[in-house]
XYZ file of C-alpha atoms in Angstrom:
506
model
C 43.893 59.127 -71.198
C 43.104 55.802 -72.687
C 41.075 55.752 -75.672
C 38.197 53.915 -73.982
C 38.519 56.861 -71.787
C 38.231 59.682 -74.641
C 35.718 57.903 -76.178
C 33.118 57.936 -73.355
C 32.407 61.701 -72.795
C 31.483 61.743 -76.478
C 27.775 60.403 -75.143
C 27.484 63.052 -72.642
C 24.747 65.971 -72.707
C 25.226 69.210 -74.753
C 24.287 72.577 -73.036
C 21.022 73.353 -73.916
C 20.496 77.499 -73.464
C 22.054 80.519 -72.311
C 21.523 81.888 -68.541
C 20.936 85.615 -69.441
C 20.132 86.857 -66.106
C 23.714 87.518 -65.281
C 24.211 90.028 -67.695
C 25.413 93.713 -67.151
C 24.259 97.039 -68.075
C 27.723 98.516 -69.287
C 28.464 99.650 -72.478
C 32.053 100.658 -73.701
C 33.494 98.348 -76.139
C 30.702 97.081 -78.674
C 32.769 93.490 -79.118
C 33.472 92.814 -75.412
C 29.635 94.066 -74.995
C 28.209 91.735 -77.138
C 30.012 88.701 -75.119
C 29.110 90.958 -71.674
C 25.645 91.866 -72.058
C 23.820 88.947 -74.815
C 26.792 85.390 -74.805
C 28.061 86.021 -71.267
C 27.172 82.866 -68.793
C 28.465 81.182 -65.412
C 29.137 77.208 -65.539
C 26.652 76.910 -63.175
C 24.158 78.465 -65.527
C 24.715 76.076 -68.481
C 21.837 73.629 -68.856
C 21.950 70.081 -70.427
C 20.504 69.036 -73.250
C 18.344 66.043 -72.431
C 17.603 65.172 -75.929
C 21.173 65.247 -77.611
C 24.293 64.081 -76.966
C 27.353 66.045 -76.712
C 28.724 64.000 -80.524
C 26.038 66.493 -81.747
C 29.251 68.964 -80.517
C 32.154 67.247 -80.571
C 30.952 65.311 -84.279
C 29.995 68.037 -85.925
C 33.704 69.783 -84.933
C 35.821 66.912 -86.353
C 33.593 66.804 -89.536
C 34.288 70.956 -90.098
C 37.798 70.367 -89.927
C 37.044 68.407 -93.371
C 35.540 71.598 -94.986
C 36.907 74.985 -93.782
C 40.579 76.332 -91.994
C 41.059 80.362 -92.897
C 44.858 80.465 -92.772
C 46.357 83.355 -91.018
C 50.169 84.086 -91.979
C 52.458 85.180 -89.006
C 54.523 87.202 -91.957
C 50.934 89.268 -91.770
C 50.880 90.251 -88.417
C 53.583 92.741 -88.635
C 54.037 94.193 -91.937
C 52.184 97.277 -91.256
C 55.254 99.717 -89.562
C 56.548 96.898 -87.828
C 53.460 96.672 -85.379
C 53.371 93.386 -84.054
C 49.782 92.274 -83.770
C 50.134 90.177 -80.395
C 52.114 93.153 -78.663
C 50.134 96.258 -80.184
C 46.798 97.674 -79.113
C 47.176 99.692 -82.346
C 44.529 99.248 -85.085
C 46.658 99.049 -88.493
C 45.655 96.180 -90.994
C 46.263 93.698 -90.061
C 45.646 93.931 -86.715
C 42.030 94.776 -85.119
C 42.491 94.559 -81.564
C 39.123 94.318 -79.080
C 39.388 96.676 -76.482
C 39.034 95.688 -72.931
C 36.453 98.018 -71.112
C 37.717 99.207 -67.733
C 35.112 97.069 -65.812
C 35.145 94.413 -67.981
C 34.053 91.514 -65.806
C 36.469 88.983 -66.764
C 40.098 90.884 -67.126
C 39.197 93.208 -64.214
C 42.059 95.136 -63.325
C 44.520 93.558 -65.453
C 46.901 95.893 -66.951
C 46.270 95.063 -70.749
C 44.010 97.466 -72.880
C 42.886 95.302 -75.473
C 42.904 91.678 -76.761
C 45.260 90.580 -79.766
C 43.401 90.462 -82.459
C 44.468 90.007 -86.592
C 42.251 89.395 -89.719
C 42.565 86.187 -91.624
C 44.778 86.440 -94.735
C 43.054 87.669 -97.740
C 42.534 85.719 -100.764
C 44.560 86.961 -103.462
C 42.970 89.553 -105.704
C 40.497 90.851 -103.093
C 40.211 93.534 -100.886
C 43.400 96.158 -100.606
C 45.145 93.482 -102.690
C 42.447 93.875 -105.495
C 44.988 97.040 -106.343
C 46.964 94.078 -108.219
C 44.202 93.547 -110.365
C 42.816 97.508 -110.765
C 41.222 98.464 -108.224
C 40.082 97.599 -104.046
C 37.017 95.157 -104.037
C 35.216 93.198 -101.228
C 37.938 91.099 -99.264
C 37.129 87.183 -99.204
C 39.286 85.048 -96.736
C 40.869 81.722 -97.975
C 39.923 78.308 -97.626
C 42.942 76.086 -97.167
C 41.163 72.912 -97.414
C 38.806 71.392 -100.051
C 35.419 71.868 -99.782
C 34.606 67.670 -100.180
C 33.758 65.927 -97.718
C 36.279 63.186 -98.032
C 37.776 62.720 -94.837
C 40.957 65.142 -95.475
C 41.212 65.720 -91.844
C 42.532 61.902 -91.359
C 44.634 62.237 -94.471
C 45.885 65.586 -95.342
C 44.448 67.903 -97.976
C 47.710 68.040 -100.072
C 50.038 64.833 -101.391
C 52.759 65.607 -99.194
C 50.871 65.763 -95.948
C 49.550 63.050 -96.972
C 52.400 60.794 -97.577
C 53.974 61.814 -94.300
C 51.060 60.683 -92.468
C 51.415 56.713 -94.101
C 53.358 54.305 -92.304
C 56.296 53.436 -95.301
C 58.037 50.854 -93.232
C 56.167 48.030 -94.852
C 53.827 46.815 -97.418
C 50.465 46.707 -95.528
C 48.839 49.957 -96.607
C 49.070 51.786 -92.520
C 48.821 54.778 -91.496
C 51.739 56.305 -89.560
C 50.508 55.374 -85.514
C 52.576 56.544 -82.021
C 55.948 54.592 -81.339
C 55.934 55.224 -77.758
C 52.731 54.660 -76.413
C 49.752 52.610 -76.447
C 46.193 52.648 -75.327
C 45.929 48.617 -74.275
C 47.363 47.798 -76.859
C 45.534 50.350 -79.079
C 46.900 52.547 -81.579
C 47.240 56.599 -81.168
C 47.872 59.199 -83.244
C 51.663 59.904 -84.073
C 53.304 62.536 -82.537
C 55.068 65.580 -84.267
C 59.114 66.175 -84.075
C 59.088 68.986 -81.092
C 57.156 69.763 -78.362
C 56.226 72.563 -79.514
C 52.755 74.591 -77.918
C 51.486 71.013 -76.370
C 54.310 71.449 -73.305
C 51.264 72.181 -71.003
C 51.491 69.308 -68.284
C 53.676 71.078 -65.877
C 51.742 74.070 -66.253
C 48.280 72.639 -65.686
C 49.319 70.258 -62.824
C 51.125 73.007 -61.579
C 53.671 69.764 -61.053
C 57.476 70.558 -62.048
C 59.802 67.619 -63.399
C 56.434 65.474 -65.434
C 57.324 64.568 -69.151
C 56.309 66.398 -71.455
C 54.723 64.853 -74.826
C 54.845 66.417 -78.431
C 51.741 67.524 -80.242
C 49.367 64.756 -81.915
C 49.721 64.910 -86.014
C 46.755 64.008 -88.267
C 45.349 65.268 -91.615
C 44.279 68.589 -89.843
C 46.712 70.618 -87.533
C 43.963 71.565 -85.453
C 44.077 67.688 -84.371
C 45.634 69.134 -80.734
C 42.927 72.013 -80.277
C 41.177 69.824 -77.361
C 41.380 66.013 -76.531
C 38.031 65.077 -77.188
C 38.708 66.097 -81.154
C 41.638 64.068 -80.739
C 39.592 60.775 -79.454
C 38.097 60.920 -83.145
C 40.741 61.513 -84.868
C 42.576 58.499 -83.114
C 38.804 56.451 -83.654
C 38.879 57.389 -87.650
C 43.197 56.014 -87.623
C 42.255 52.877 -86.231
C 39.434 52.269 -88.608
C 41.891 53.060 -91.664
C 44.322 50.828 -89.964
C 41.801 48.420 -89.050
C 40.090 47.906 -92.790
C 43.641 48.089 -94.026
C 44.499 44.715 -92.267
C 41.412 43.153 -93.408
C 41.431 44.251 -96.678
C 44.796 42.300 -97.166
C 43.195 38.907 -95.407
C 40.926 39.438 -98.249
C 43.431 39.984 -100.732
C 46.879 39.264 -99.972
C 48.127 40.329 -103.164
C 47.383 43.919 -103.349
C 49.857 46.125 -103.038
C 50.692 48.595 -100.286
C 49.172 51.431 -102.566
C 46.177 49.260 -103.255
C 45.644 48.550 -99.548
C 45.865 52.147 -98.578
C 43.929 53.878 -101.110
C 40.938 52.047 -100.932
C 41.064 51.836 -97.520
C 40.947 55.298 -97.610
C 38.578 55.006 -100.026
C 36.251 53.743 -97.823
C 37.102 55.607 -94.699
C 36.358 58.881 -97.102
C 32.805 58.164 -97.451
C 32.122 57.453 -94.004
C 31.497 61.165 -93.076
C 28.867 61.079 -96.754
C 27.125 58.714 -94.978
C 27.082 59.244 -91.321
C 26.645 63.241 -92.112
C 23.477 63.208 -94.206
C 22.065 59.918 -93.118
C 22.108 60.356 -89.265
C 24.178 63.815 -88.168
C 22.701 66.861 -90.589
C 19.085 65.944 -89.351
C 18.972 66.784 -85.929
C 20.882 70.013 -86.501
C 18.982 71.618 -89.570
C 15.370 69.609 -88.806
C 12.967 67.917 -91.340
C 12.340 70.534 -93.234
C 15.070 71.545 -94.694
C 16.334 68.200 -95.428
C 13.174 67.759 -97.481
C 13.866 70.772 -99.438
C 17.662 70.876 -99.489
C 18.919 67.485 -99.121
C 15.992 64.983 -100.959
C 17.295 61.594 -102.526
C 20.945 61.805 -103.875
C 20.042 63.787 -107.404
C 23.695 62.780 -109.171
C 26.369 64.497 -109.916
C 25.956 68.348 -111.526
C 29.435 69.647 -112.676
C 27.606 73.070 -112.880
C 27.223 73.471 -108.740
C 30.447 75.002 -107.033
C 30.623 73.189 -103.790
C 32.930 75.964 -102.459
C 32.220 76.643 -98.653
C 30.462 80.369 -98.245
C 32.310 82.287 -95.821
C 29.397 82.523 -94.078
C 28.840 78.855 -93.922
C 32.814 78.721 -92.504
C 32.429 81.874 -90.278
C 29.175 81.425 -88.999
C 26.645 79.159 -89.763
C 28.608 76.215 -88.954
C 30.063 78.133 -85.846
C 26.310 77.723 -83.964
C 28.245 74.899 -81.832
C 30.522 77.168 -80.193
C 27.292 77.586 -77.849
C 26.939 73.993 -77.334
C 30.297 73.496 -75.205
C 30.500 72.138 -71.814
C 32.442 73.426 -69.631
C 33.797 70.193 -68.759
C 35.382 67.354 -70.984
C 33.716 64.639 -69.429
C 36.014 61.211 -68.882
C 34.238 58.031 -67.958
C 34.852 54.430 -67.653
C 33.015 51.725 -69.518
C 30.087 51.723 -67.281
C 29.699 55.214 -68.295
C 30.505 56.450 -64.482
C 33.806 58.577 -63.626
C 36.833 57.422 -64.486
C 38.687 56.559 -61.420
C 42.218 57.275 -62.920
C 41.018 59.715 -65.545
C 38.608 62.512 -63.475
C 36.550 64.992 -65.828
C 38.960 68.325 -66.856
C 37.314 71.677 -67.377
C 37.542 72.669 -70.732
C 40.286 75.148 -70.478
C 42.395 72.806 -69.461
C 41.581 70.425 -72.153
C 43.284 72.443 -74.784
C 46.938 71.822 -76.410
C 46.862 68.700 -73.990
C 48.353 65.562 -75.622
C 49.028 64.360 -72.179
C 46.011 64.032 -71.390
C 45.028 61.597 -73.573
C 32.220 89.734 -89.692
C 30.269 89.114 -90.964
C 27.902 90.084 -93.513
C 24.152 91.545 -91.796
C 21.657 89.474 -90.145
C 18.634 90.967 -92.594
C 20.915 91.017 -95.782
C 21.456 86.678 -95.195
C 17.570 86.350 -93.724
C 16.773 87.646 -97.042
C 18.794 85.139 -98.770
C 17.361 82.433 -97.299
C 13.717 83.919 -97.929
C 13.012 84.826 -94.350
C 11.503 87.825 -93.019
C 13.928 90.955 -91.969
C 12.926 92.638 -88.725
C 13.197 95.795 -89.115
C 12.156 97.063 -85.558
C 12.626 95.839 -81.415
C 9.410 94.511 -82.191
C 9.330 92.498 -84.856
C 13.000 91.014 -84.266
C 11.676 89.915 -80.646
C 9.332 88.136 -82.696
C 11.400 86.444 -84.728
C 13.592 85.628 -81.306
C 10.958 84.688 -79.371
C 12.793 86.864 -76.427
C 11.747 90.828 -76.077
C 14.680 91.079 -73.959
C 17.428 89.488 -75.741
C 16.199 91.566 -79.090
C 16.170 94.932 -76.502
C 19.896 94.184 -75.936
C 20.885 93.463 -79.513
C 19.013 96.656 -80.612
C 20.781 98.480 -77.990
C 23.982 97.189 -79.038
C 23.715 97.417 -83.045
C 21.366 100.075 -83.297
C 19.236 97.925 -86.229
C 18.590 94.329 -86.976
C 20.296 94.936 -90.312
C 23.593 95.720 -88.212
C 23.573 92.809 -86.336
C 26.424 90.442 -86.561
C 25.074 86.971 -88.704
C 26.558 84.918 -86.020
C 24.613 86.637 -83.317
C 21.578 86.890 -85.210
C 21.687 83.296 -86.098
C 22.572 81.503 -82.641
C 19.705 83.486 -81.033
C 16.669 82.220 -83.362
C 14.379 79.966 -81.696
C 15.533 76.142 -83.290
C 13.689 74.659 -85.855
C 11.375 71.732 -85.075
C 13.446 68.421 -84.646
C 16.976 70.539 -85.313
C 19.220 72.627 -83.454
C 19.820 75.747 -85.228
C 17.051 78.458 -86.085
C 15.611 79.407 -89.455
C 18.509 81.078 -90.292
C 21.487 78.608 -90.014
C 19.068 75.467 -90.683
C 18.782 76.790 -94.681
C 22.854 78.130 -95.149
C 23.733 74.905 -93.515
C 21.713 72.433 -95.557
C 22.134 74.294 -98.460
C 25.725 74.485 -98.068
C 25.974 70.519 -97.539
C 23.503 70.451 -101.054
C 26.566 72.178 -102.647
C 29.201 70.027 -100.991
C 27.183 66.492 -102.121
C 25.659 67.589 -105.772
C 29.261 69.082 -106.822
C 31.263 66.032 -106.007
C 31.963 63.983 -108.435
C 33.798 61.312 -106.041
C 30.095 61.326 -104.389
C 30.241 57.891 -102.935
C 26.313 57.432 -104.462
C 27.611 58.449 -107.899
C 27.672 55.672 -110.412
C 31.227 54.657 -111.271
C 33.132 55.700 -108.112
C 31.567 52.302 -106.114
C 30.350 49.194 -107.306
C 26.724 48.561 -106.287
C 27.380 46.183 -103.913
C 30.457 48.107 -102.205
C 27.617 51.315 -101.874
C 25.260 48.687 -100.354
C 27.923 48.146 -97.614
C 28.566 51.407 -97.275
C 25.667 52.596 -96.747
C 24.973 50.295 -93.762
C 28.185 51.875 -91.675
C 27.366 53.337 -89.005
C 29.400 55.809 -86.109
C 28.496 53.202 -83.201
C 30.003 49.909 -85.416
C 33.201 52.261 -85.683
C 33.632 52.820 -81.935
C 33.272 49.302 -81.577
C 35.787 48.150 -83.731
C 38.428 50.239 -82.460
C 37.634 50.963 -78.597
C 36.903 48.938 -75.739
C 33.527 50.063 -75.507
C 31.048 47.273 -75.867
C 27.887 48.603 -75.313
C 26.419 52.056 -76.996
C 23.828 54.591 -77.614
C 21.565 53.037 -80.488
C 21.695 56.880 -82.316
C 24.995 57.967 -80.858
C 24.081 61.907 -81.328
C 21.043 61.440 -79.147
C 21.034 61.257 -75.135
C 20.314 58.382 -73.600
C 20.097 57.789 -69.843
C 22.688 54.908 -69.090
C 20.814 51.573 -69.809
C 17.797 52.657 -72.116
C 18.302 52.194 -75.676
C 22.077 51.257 -75.416
C 23.025 48.239 -77.910
C 24.988 45.494 -77.460
C 28.054 46.044 -79.961
C 27.578 41.952 -80.852
C 23.983 43.272 -82.277
C 25.626 45.731 -84.433
C 26.049 44.075 -88.137
C 30.020 44.284 -88.628
C 31.150 45.971 -91.507
C 30.756 44.046 -94.682
C 34.082 44.206 -96.724
C 33.438 41.233 -99.338
C 33.094 43.406 -102.005
C 36.060 44.617 -102.021
C 37.300 40.925 -102.417
C 39.752 40.702 -105.323
C 39.358 43.825 -107.275
C 42.411 45.897 -108.466
C 45.783 45.259 -108.280
């Protein structure tokens, strides 16, 4: 797969809503019943959104991987009486298997009686590990990443990982790239040392003897989860190296370390600008932007930017319902690529060679929203009596409703792509991320006035133009436009101005 191909599908449409006409009336196992009766749909039932592009989903996942990662250590899967959570259907912490009803439409007559599932690793001193400090308490999960928008998914979240991703064979301040393959001369992500979980080519193509390739490596281990995500990682790897080379031309006396750190600092500022200026307004809507995210108020050392569990596990997972059943791959004219056709999503995972929760009402109260107490009130909140009826049948009361299901069931706020609850939770989390970051790009002393002026003009379109073969892009990459309408030439998008970095540092 070429990078040009991978980037093209980012501008395609995303699903607009679920088709609820095929819900099964059976109810046996609640988790599977929620899936079958409320969240089930078919590929044919997925409707395209003609307002937002698929970049909303894909950029959102890439951005999320800068903020949250919940570790699940293999060592905790089988410590309880020697039970292996992957093989057993016994419920013994940390195993929490999902029972499969006998007539489950997805599994049919499959001999398996459960879906293996195990809990996240508990934060030290929470849950039963609280006994170490005197008594058990509420279990909390671990966030293995920093809570800041700093392109950690590109560079890694610790020094050892960051160093392993650097090209130390020269003094140019570059990131490591693939030493076997290029995309028409452009760089690909480097490989890991082993094939690992990415040996999927023979299995997916059903062709024996074809060469397998290792997984890609980046600052986040989920880089190879799907080929669309890998493409965005590739884009920003190339952008770092493009900047490092340009900075070296400006300042030939700079050391490799200075080149690397200055390029990294610029790239780290990109998501801060793009997420707040271009992305969030499409998600949370203008009201939440005005209330939670007005002009930058400055750094506040008393603001805790840590990621809330409800954000990591529910609110910022709204995009799970915006996935398309296909990963579209188009050529430079935005037509189906003749060499690299679109692939089903389930065949795009771990395939580099192609390249719960606190209750719903509690969180509504937290956000100052009404708390529906019965089916009628829930139907008003969701503007969907049939859906409210099914939720009450499954959960008994709105108070018991899972916050993710309740959140994604709400009608979108005006100008946004989530309902009122998730609009509040997402905007509030980003408010804390920005105000609690002592290295935020707008904070005095982080960048010079002229450097901030350059960063304020950065655009995702310009990054795509500089690092792919695409020459025309939508004016707003997060909005859907039919080919030929509102597309602009890369020549008409101002280049990133690096002059403020001329002869600074050592």
